[in-house]
mmCIF file of C-alpha atoms and ligand atoms in Angstrom:
data_model
loop_
_atom_site.group_PDB
_atom_site.id
_atom_site.type_symbol
_atom_site.label_atom_id
_atom_site.label_comp_id
_atom_site.label_asym_id
_atom_site.label_seq_id
_atom_site.Cartn_x
_atom_site.Cartn_y
_atom_site.Cartn_z
ATOM 1 C CA ALA N 430 180.606 155.276 137.847
ATOM 2 C CA LYS N 431 183.565 153.292 139.159
ATOM 3 C CA ALA N 432 185.074 152.739 135.738
ATOM 4 C CA ARG N 433 184.638 156.401 134.846
ATOM 5 C CA GLY N 434 186.233 157.482 138.108
ATOM 6 C CA ARG N 435 189.219 155.306 137.488
ATOM 7 C CA ALA N 436 189.687 156.630 133.984
ATOM 8 C CA ARG N 437 189.690 160.175 135.281
ATOM 9 C CA CYS N 438 192.471 159.695 137.808
ATOM 10 C CA ILE N 439 194.718 157.753 135.478
ATOM 11 C CA SER N 440 198.129 159.377 135.568
ATOM 12 C CA PHE N 441 198.635 161.621 132.616
ATOM 13 C CA GLU N 442 202.049 162.752 131.493
ATOM 14 C CA PRO N 443 202.083 164.935 128.379
ATOM 15 C CA ALA N 444 203.146 162.651 125.540
ATOM 16 C CA MET N 445 206.416 164.096 124.318
ATOM 17 C CA ARG N 446 206.349 163.182 120.697
ATOM 18 C CA THR N 447 208.656 165.901 119.491
ATOM 19 C CA ALA N 448 209.566 165.415 115.834
ATOM 20 C CA PRO N 449 213.208 164.237 115.481
ATOM 21 C CA LEU N 450 214.395 167.381 113.705
ATOM 22 C CA GLN N 451 212.755 169.673 116.199
ATOM 23 C CA ALA N 452 214.159 167.600 119.042
ATOM 24 C CA LEU N 453 217.629 167.952 117.573
ATOM 25 C CA ARG N 454 217.231 171.712 117.281
ATOM 26 C CA LEU N 455 215.970 171.970 120.853
ATOM 27 C CA GLN N 456 218.945 169.917 121.991
ATOM 28 C CA THR N 457 221.366 172.291 120.281
ATOM 29 C CA GLU N 458 219.576 175.302 121.736
ATOM 30 C CA LEU N 459 219.478 173.750 125.187
ATOM 31 C CA ARG N 460 223.223 173.149 125.117
ATOM 32 C CA ARG N 461 223.720 176.789 124.180
ATOM 33 C CA ALA N 462 221.253 177.904 126.872
ATOM 34 C CA LEU N 463 223.299 176.060 129.487
ATOM 35 C CA GLU N 464 226.482 177.757 128.271
ATOM 36 C CA ARG N 465 224.792 181.154 128.305
ATOM 37 C CA ASP N 466 223.192 180.595 131.683
ATOM 38 C CA GLU N 467 219.631 180.979 130.404
ATOM 39 C CA ILE N 468 218.271 178.232 132.668
ATOM 40 C CA GLY N 469 217.039 179.628 135.947
ATOM 41 C CA LEU N 470 214.949 178.545 138.896
ATOM 42 C CA ALA N 471 211.355 178.966 139.932
ATOM 43 C CA LEU N 472 210.578 178.205 143.564
ATOM 44 C CA GLN N 473 207.201 176.811 144.521
ATOM 45 C CA PRO N 474 206.119 177.111 148.162
ATOM 46 C CA VAL N 475 205.472 173.965 150.219
ATOM 47 C CA VAL N 476 203.241 174.521 153.252
ATOM 48 C CA ASP N 477 202.264 172.544 156.327
ATOM 49 C CA LEU N 478 198.683 171.433 156.968
ATOM 50 C CA PRO N 479 196.391 172.546 158.388
ATOM 51 C CA GLY N 480 198.441 175.626 159.345
ATOM 52 C CA ARG N 481 199.457 176.586 155.788
ATOM 53 C CA ARG N 482 202.765 177.965 157.014
ATOM 54 C CA LEU N 483 205.672 178.015 154.591
ATOM 55 C CA ILE N 484 207.987 175.057 155.267
ATOM 56 C CA GLY N 485 210.027 175.079 152.081
ATOM 57 C CA PHE N 486 210.265 175.380 148.332
ATOM 58 C CA GLU N 487 210.639 173.031 145.389
ATOM 59 C CA ALA N 488 213.196 174.302 142.875
ATOM 60 C CA LEU N 489 211.920 173.947 139.299
ATOM 61 C CA ALA N 490 213.980 174.573 136.167
ATOM 62 C CA ARG N 491 212.910 177.472 133.926
ATOM 63 C CA TRP N 492 214.313 178.188 130.471
ATOM 64 C CA ALA N 493 214.145 181.822 129.450
ATOM 65 C CA HIS N 494 214.474 181.316 125.700
ATOM 66 C CA PRO N 495 215.483 184.547 123.931
ATOM 67 C CA GLY N 496 213.131 183.927 120.977
ATOM 68 C CA ARG N 497 210.382 181.751 122.367
ATOM 69 C CA GLY N 498 209.901 183.139 125.856
ATOM 70 C CA SER N 499 209.648 180.716 128.749
ATOM 71 C CA VAL N 500 209.960 177.098 127.574
ATOM 72 C CA PRO N 501 208.189 174.688 129.997
ATOM 73 C CA PRO N 502 210.166 171.815 131.586
ATOM 74 C CA ALA N 503 207.809 169.278 129.970
ATOM 75 C CA GLU N 504 209.387 170.292 126.668
ATOM 76 C CA PHE N 505 213.054 170.391 127.557
ATOM 77 C CA ILE N 506 213.544 167.908 130.436
ATOM 78 C CA PRO N 507 212.793 164.831 128.241
ATOM 79 C CA ILE N 508 215.213 166.162 125.614
ATOM 80 C CA ALA N 509 217.808 166.868 128.279
ATOM 81 C CA GLU N 510 217.441 163.297 129.546
ATOM 82 C CA GLU N 511 217.723 161.683 126.111
ATOM 83 C CA SER N 512 220.764 163.742 125.165
ATOM 84 C CA GLY N 513 222.593 163.493 128.487
ATOM 85 C CA LEU N 514 222.389 167.279 128.939
ATOM 86 C CA ILE N 515 220.354 166.583 132.082
ATOM 87 C CA VAL N 516 223.639 165.947 133.913
ATOM 88 C CA ALA N 517 224.850 169.524 133.324
ATOM 89 C CA LEU N 518 221.341 170.931 133.756
ATOM 90 C CA GLY N 519 220.764 169.021 136.994
ATOM 91 C CA GLU N 520 224.102 170.161 138.392
ATOM 92 C CA MET N 521 223.258 173.737 137.502
ATOM 93 C CA VAL N 522 219.836 173.544 139.185
ATOM 94 C CA LEU N 523 221.405 172.020 142.315
ATOM 95 C CA ARG N 524 224.137 174.676 142.316
ATOM 96 C CA LYS N 525 221.651 177.535 141.985
ATOM 97 C CA ALA N 526 219.311 176.081 144.608
ATOM 98 C CA CYS N 527 222.248 175.646 147.023
ATOM 99 C CA ALA N 528 223.556 179.150 146.346
ATOM 100 C CA LEU N 529 220.104 180.611 147.010
ATOM 101 C CA LEU N 530 219.706 178.580 150.191
ATOM 102 C CA ARG N 531 223.134 179.807 151.289
ATOM 103 C CA THR N 532 222.042 183.451 150.930
ATOM 104 C CA TRP N 533 218.944 182.725 153.036
ATOM 105 C CA GLN N 534 220.742 180.700 155.694
ATOM 106 C CA PRO N 535 221.763 183.550 158.058
ATOM 107 C CA ARG N 536 218.085 184.489 158.415
ATOM 108 C CA LEU N 537 216.663 180.984 158.778
ATOM 109 C CA GLY N 538 217.565 180.464 162.446
ATOM 110 C CA ALA N 539 215.267 177.940 164.041
ATOM 111 C CA THR N 540 212.859 177.748 161.097
ATOM 112 C CA ALA N 541 212.611 174.358 159.436
ATOM 113 C CA LEU N 542 212.731 175.757 155.903
ATOM 114 C CA THR N 543 213.997 173.315 153.262
ATOM 115 C CA VAL N 544 214.615 173.432 149.517
ATOM 116 C CA SER N 545 213.989 170.419 147.323
ATOM 117 C CA VAL N 546 215.660 169.677 144.033
ATOM 118 C CA ASN N 547 214.640 167.156 141.373
ATOM 119 C CA VAL N 548 217.184 164.467 140.526
ATOM 120 C CA SER N 549 216.712 162.652 137.242
ATOM 121 C CA PRO N 550 217.172 158.866 136.902
ATOM 122 C CA VAL N 551 220.168 159.605 134.650
ATOM 123 C CA GLN N 552 221.861 161.617 137.408
ATOM 124 C CA LEU N 553 221.133 158.993 140.074
ATOM 125 C CA ALA N 554 222.757 156.304 137.925
ATOM 126 C CA ARG N 555 225.992 158.268 137.398
ATOM 127 C CA PRO N 556 229.043 156.835 139.191
ATOM 128 C CA ASP N 557 230.248 160.402 139.909
ATOM 129 C CA LEU N 558 227.008 161.448 141.676
ATOM 130 C CA PHE N 559 228.667 161.814 145.102
ATOM 131 C CA GLU N 560 231.630 163.781 143.752
ATOM 132 C CA LEU N 561 229.219 166.123 142.056
ATOM 133 C CA VAL N 562 227.038 166.804 145.095
ATOM 134 C CA ASP N 563 230.062 167.082 147.405
ATOM 135 C CA GLY N 564 231.567 169.604 145.003
ATOM 136 C CA VAL N 565 228.403 171.715 144.892
ATOM 137 C CA ILE N 566 227.962 171.646 148.685
ATOM 138 C CA ALA N 567 231.607 172.597 149.257
ATOM 139 C CA ALA N 568 231.457 175.395 146.682
ATOM 140 C CA THR N 569 228.212 176.941 147.938
ATOM 141 C CA GLY N 570 228.329 176.307 151.689
ATOM 142 C CA ALA N 571 224.691 175.221 151.711
ATOM 143 C CA ASP N 572 223.429 173.375 154.789
ATOM 144 C CA VAL N 573 222.777 169.856 153.484
ATOM 145 C CA ARG N 574 220.184 169.190 156.183
ATOM 146 C CA ARG N 575 217.967 171.816 154.565
ATOM 147 C CA LEU N 576 218.103 170.046 151.204
ATOM 148 C CA LYS N 577 215.736 167.416 149.908
ATOM 149 C CA LEU N 578 216.269 165.441 146.733
ATOM 150 C CA GLU N 579 213.223 164.312 144.758
ATOM 151 C CA VAL N 580 213.619 161.073 142.838
ATOM 152 C CA THR N 581 210.895 159.502 140.726
ATOM 153 C CA GLU N 582 209.885 155.890 140.882
ATOM 154 C CA THR N 583 211.444 155.443 137.444
ATOM 155 C CA ALA N 584 214.813 156.295 138.976
ATOM 156 C CA LEU N 585 214.234 153.657 141.624
ATOM 157 C CA ALA N 586 213.437 150.999 139.023
ATOM 158 C CA GLN N 587 217.141 150.686 138.212
ATOM 159 C CA ASP N 588 219.404 148.050 139.810
ATOM 160 C CA LEU N 589 218.317 147.760 143.453
ATOM 161 C CA ASP N 590 221.839 147.538 144.937
ATOM 162 C CA ILE N 591 223.027 150.586 143.029
ATOM 163 C CA VAL N 592 219.940 152.633 143.815
ATOM 164 C CA SER N 593 219.963 151.812 147.506
ATOM 165 C CA SER N 594 223.684 152.569 147.838
ATOM 166 C CA ARG N 595 223.149 155.924 146.092
ATOM 167 C CA LEU N 596 220.241 156.819 148.362
ATOM 168 C CA ASP N 597 222.197 155.664 151.437
ATOM 169 C CA GLY N 598 225.189 157.777 150.443
ATOM 170 C CA LEU N 599 223.023 160.835 149.919
ATOM 171 C CA ARG N 600 221.287 160.376 153.271
ATOM 172 C CA GLN N 601 224.625 159.876 155.038
ATOM 173 C CA ARG N 602 225.594 163.288 153.717
ATOM 174 C CA GLY N 603 222.447 164.736 155.298
ATOM 175 C CA PHE N 604 220.122 165.010 152.299
ATOM 176 C CA ARG N 605 216.573 163.849 152.747
ATOM 177 C CA ILE N 606 215.054 161.755 149.966
ATOM 178 C CA LEU N 607 211.520 162.222 148.643
ATOM 179 C CA ILE N 608 209.887 159.832 146.207
ATOM 180 C CA ASP N 609 208.270 162.075 143.600
ATOM 181 C CA ASP N 610 205.038 161.475 141.646
ATOM 182 C CA PHE N 611 204.301 158.569 143.949
ATOM 183 C CA GLY N 612 201.752 156.181 142.525
ATOM 184 C CA THR N 613 202.487 156.811 138.861
ATOM 185 C CA GLY N 614 205.598 154.649 138.456
ATOM 186 C CA TYR N 615 206.227 150.968 138.601
ATOM 187 C CA SER N 616 207.947 150.429 141.934
ATOM 188 C CA SER N 617 206.422 147.595 143.919
ATOM 189 C CA LEU N 618 205.875 147.936 147.645
ATOM 190 C CA SER N 619 208.458 145.215 148.269
ATOM 191 C CA ARG N 620 211.034 147.262 146.394
ATOM 192 C CA LEU N 621 210.039 150.446 148.161
ATOM 193 C CA HIS N 622 210.425 148.729 151.490
ATOM 194 C CA ARG N 623 214.059 147.919 150.681
ATOM 195 C CA LEU N 624 214.958 151.504 149.784
ATOM 196 C CA PRO N 625 215.860 154.280 152.225
ATOM 197 C CA PHE N 626 213.705 157.405 151.879
ATOM 198 C CA ASP N 627 212.159 160.113 154.039
ATOM 199 C CA GLY N 628 208.965 161.117 152.298
ATOM 200 C CA LEU N 629 206.452 160.511 149.519
ATOM 201 C CA LYS N 630 204.971 163.114 147.197
ATOM 202 C CA VAL N 631 201.446 162.146 146.151
ATOM 203 C CA ASP N 632 201.118 162.808 142.443
ATOM 204 C CA GLN N 633 198.800 165.594 141.323
ATOM 205 C CA SER N 634 196.869 163.221 139.063
ATOM 206 C CA PHE N 635 195.338 161.793 142.259
ATOM 207 C CA VAL N 636 195.124 165.022 144.258
ATOM 208 C CA ARG N 637 193.538 167.350 141.712
ATOM 209 C CA PRO N 638 190.371 165.285 141.044
ATOM 210 C CA MET N 639 190.066 163.940 144.591
ATOM 211 C CA LEU N 640 187.025 165.956 145.688
ATOM 212 C CA HIS N 641 184.935 164.735 142.782
ATOM 213 C CA ASP N 642 186.434 161.321 142.334
ATOM 214 C CA GLU N 643 186.060 158.703 145.012
ATOM 215 C CA ASP N 644 188.779 156.430 143.639
ATOM 216 C CA CYS N 645 191.345 159.220 143.615
ATOM 217 C CA ARG N 646 190.316 160.250 147.126
ATOM 218 C CA ASN N 647 190.759 156.674 148.344
ATOM 219 C CA ILE N 648 194.168 156.440 146.695
ATOM 220 C CA VAL N 649 195.295 159.674 148.392
ATOM 221 C CA ARG N 650 193.916 158.479 151.750
ATOM 222 C CA THR N 651 195.777 155.181 151.343
ATOM 223 C CA VAL N 652 199.087 156.865 150.493
ATOM 224 C CA VAL N 653 198.707 159.152 153.542
ATOM 225 C CA ALA N 654 198.080 156.058 155.706
ATOM 226 C CA LEU N 655 201.072 154.300 154.131
ATOM 227 C CA GLY N 656 203.263 157.297 154.934
ATOM 228 C CA HIS N 657 202.121 157.297 158.555
ATOM 229 C CA ALA N 658 202.685 153.546 158.831
ATOM 230 C CA LEU N 659 206.207 153.845 157.415
ATOM 231 C CA GLY N 660 206.961 156.945 159.491
ATOM 232 C CA VAL N 661 207.746 159.140 156.469
ATOM 233 C CA ASP N 662 206.494 162.581 155.414
ATOM 234 C CA ILE N 663 203.700 163.001 152.875
ATOM 235 C CA VAL N 664 203.474 165.979 150.528
ATOM 236 C CA ALA N 665 200.328 166.318 148.415
ATOM 237 C CA GLU N 666 200.986 168.017 145.069
ATOM 238 C CA GLY N 667 198.617 169.937 142.831
ATOM 239 C CA VAL N 668 196.336 171.488 145.467
ATOM 240 C CA GLU N 669 194.369 174.072 143.496
ATOM 241 C CA ASP N 670 191.535 175.006 145.869
ATOM 242 C CA PRO N 671 190.905 175.462 149.609
ATOM 243 C CA GLU N 672 188.495 172.524 149.906
ATOM 244 C CA THR N 673 191.111 170.067 148.660
ATOM 245 C CA GLY N 674 193.545 171.487 151.222
ATOM 246 C CA ARG N 675 190.999 171.028 154.017
ATOM 247 C CA GLU N 676 190.144 167.494 152.918
ATOM 248 C CA LEU N 677 193.855 166.584 152.847
ATOM 249 C CA ALA N 678 194.281 167.977 156.366
ATOM 250 C CA ARG N 679 191.286 165.904 157.529
ATOM 251 C CA MET N 680 192.957 162.815 156.069
ATOM 252 C CA GLY N 681 196.036 163.533 158.175
ATOM 253 C CA CYS N 682 198.231 164.789 155.339
ATOM 254 C CA THR N 683 200.725 167.197 156.915
ATOM 255 C CA SER N 684 202.127 169.108 153.943
ATOM 256 C CA ALA N 685 201.083 170.311 150.535
ATOM 257 C CA GLN N 686 202.053 172.198 147.422
ATOM 258 C CA GLY N 687 199.903 173.669 144.670
ATOM 259 C CA TYR N 688 198.601 176.779 142.959
ATOM 260 C CA HIS N 689 196.190 177.373 145.849
ATOM 261 C CA PHE N 690 199.085 177.857 148.285
ATOM 262 C CA GLY N 691 201.519 179.407 145.853
ATOM 263 C CA ARG N 692 202.663 179.395 142.249
ATOM 264 C CA PRO N 693 206.321 178.888 141.411
ATOM 265 C CA LEU N 694 208.076 182.209 142.243
ATOM 266 C CA SER N 695 211.170 184.027 141.056
ATOM 267 C CA PRO N 696 214.148 183.660 143.428
ATOM 268 C CA ALA N 697 213.654 187.311 144.485
ATOM 269 C CA ASP N 698 209.971 186.794 145.366
ATOM 270 C CA ALA N 699 210.793 183.550 147.194
ATOM 271 C CA GLY N 700 213.427 185.504 149.151
ATOM 272 C CA ARG N 701 210.790 188.021 150.233
ATOM 273 C CA LEU N 702 208.639 185.190 151.621
ATOM 274 C CA VAL N 703 211.665 183.884 153.513
ATOM 275 C CA GLU N 704 212.273 187.341 154.992
ATOM 276 C CA ARG N 705 208.699 187.505 156.208
ATOM 277 C CA LEU N 706 209.016 184.014 157.675
ATOM 278 C CA SER N 707 212.097 184.983 159.660
ATOM 279 C CA GLY N 708 210.445 188.225 160.768
ATOM 280 C CA GLY N 709 212.982 190.402 158.978
HETATM 281 P P1 LIG B 926 207.226 167.837 139.290
HETATM 282 O O1 LIG B 926 208.548 167.535 139.902
HETATM 283 O O2 LIG B 926 206.103 166.944 139.629
HETATM 284 O O3 LIG B 926 206.909 169.349 139.675
HETATM 285 C C1 LIG B 926 205.621 169.856 139.917
HETATM 286 C C2 LIG B 926 205.025 170.477 138.673
HETATM 287 O O4 LIG B 926 203.652 170.742 138.908
HETATM 288 C C3 LIG B 926 205.646 171.825 138.320
HETATM 289 O O5 LIG B 926 205.568 171.953 136.914
HETATM 290 C C4 LIG B 926 204.684 172.790 138.999
HETATM 291 O O6 LIG B 926 204.715 174.096 138.425
HETATM 292 C C5 LIG B 926 203.365 172.113 138.719
HETATM 293 N N1 LIG B 926 202.330 172.467 139.692
HETATM 294 C C6 LIG B 926 202.488 172.818 140.976
HETATM 295 N N2 LIG B 926 201.320 173.054 141.584
HETATM 296 C C7 LIG B 926 200.358 172.828 140.676
HETATM 297 C C8 LIG B 926 198.925 172.916 140.709
HETATM 298 O O7 LIG B 926 198.297 173.237 141.707
HETATM 299 N N3 LIG B 926 198.269 172.607 139.556
HETATM 300 C C9 LIG B 926 198.920 172.251 138.417
HETATM 301 N N4 LIG B 926 198.186 171.997 137.349
HETATM 302 N N5 LIG B 926 200.276 172.158 138.346
HETATM 303 C C10 LIG B 926 200.984 172.454 139.467
HETATM 304 P P2 LIG B 926 206.809 172.377 136.014
HETATM 305 O O8 LIG B 926 207.631 173.426 136.711
HETATM 306 O O9 LIG B 926 206.260 172.668 134.667
HETATM 307 O O10 LIG B 926 207.697 171.081 135.966
HETATM 308 C C11 LIG B 926 207.246 169.919 135.334
HETATM 309 C C12 LIG B 926 208.144 168.750 135.611
HETATM 310 O O11 LIG B 926 209.434 168.931 135.009
HETATM 311 C C13 LIG B 926 208.432 168.530 137.090
HETATM 312 O O12 LIG B 926 207.352 167.854 137.680
HETATM 313 C C14 LIG B 926 209.688 167.683 137.015
HETATM 314 O O13 LIG B 926 209.373 166.340 136.767
HETATM 315 C C15 LIG B 926 210.378 168.262 135.802
HETATM 316 N N6 LIG B 926 211.417 169.200 136.253
HETATM 317 C C16 LIG B 926 211.327 170.530 136.520
HETATM 318 N N7 LIG B 926 212.516 171.033 136.919
HETATM 319 C C17 LIG B 926 213.381 169.979 136.915
HETATM 320 C C18 LIG B 926 214.780 169.843 137.228
HETATM 321 O O14 LIG B 926 215.474 170.775 137.649
HETATM 322 N N8 LIG B 926 215.332 168.584 137.092
HETATM 323 C C19 LIG B 926 214.592 167.515 136.678
HETATM 324 N N9 LIG B 926 215.201 166.313 136.573
HETATM 325 N N10 LIG B 926 213.286 167.612 136.386
HETATM 326 C C20 LIG B 926 212.687 168.828 136.506
HETATM 327 CA CA1 LIG B 927 209.351 167.171 141.856
HETATM 328 CA CA1 LIG B 928 205.836 165.639 141.430
HETATM 329 CA CA1 LIG B 929 205.222 165.210 137.529
#
């Protein structure tokens, strides 16, 4: 039973084995999509536990392809990363997320609402990272303290001095740093302990099977305990049913994201939730 359990919670990323020619075509189309502003945002609610109140959104890239409908990020993010287009795409996502946050800001008042944005390893490694974020913040007038940046463990596997100076610089500007897909990468605890961050996102490959899989449940419990011990926030991802939400709350996990609490929404629908939150 143990071996089976372990096999079931093994992290699974869709293997992106796009044929070279198709990859090249996608790359060309993606470049055009960026020029034509066909990449938009979906905003997935993040809630607190056990209260289930809205505490923020994660901004996710969406490609409205004129011929093929909505192309999922699993198909175009790897291509964007290989081709370097992720730099322009990532800037665009940050810019749109900041602009949206700016339109909400007058209504946010005392609410703690935040917006998180994914930052690819390629972006984190760029020497002009700070210029870029400073430019976007200045242009949009977004409140940096309401922004969280999600970096994967892969991003953190780069040169330790560079990574920690990037994270330091971002935090000095007021951004909070979340380590995304925690548990699926290769960062050791000793490395983690030398990096500045504010929260961990428990990967859905552990959360989704956790009710039926003891190993996954123990991994989630351990990450929650680690977060408490380090004094950082924990966000559980991939919560698809109420029982998983309740079990997470029992474990002391204080925030969550998943289809059970809310699917990724259009900016307009997300705005309506924000209005309700601020009583407007
Ligand atoms: P992620 O950062 O781990 O984002 C969470 C993904 O899980 C999203 O998929 C979300 O729609 C999906 N999800 C949320 N709740 C549930 C649930 O309850 N069940 C299931 N089965 N799935 C759930 P999405 O939007 O397809 O994005 C996939 C990945 O693409 C993201 O994973 C992220 O790694 C990447 N990505 C998306 N937007 C961006 C971006 O702007 N920049 C970068 N660098 N990467 C992005
Ligand atoms: Ca993320
Ligand atoms: Ca994630
Ligand atoms: Ca993921």
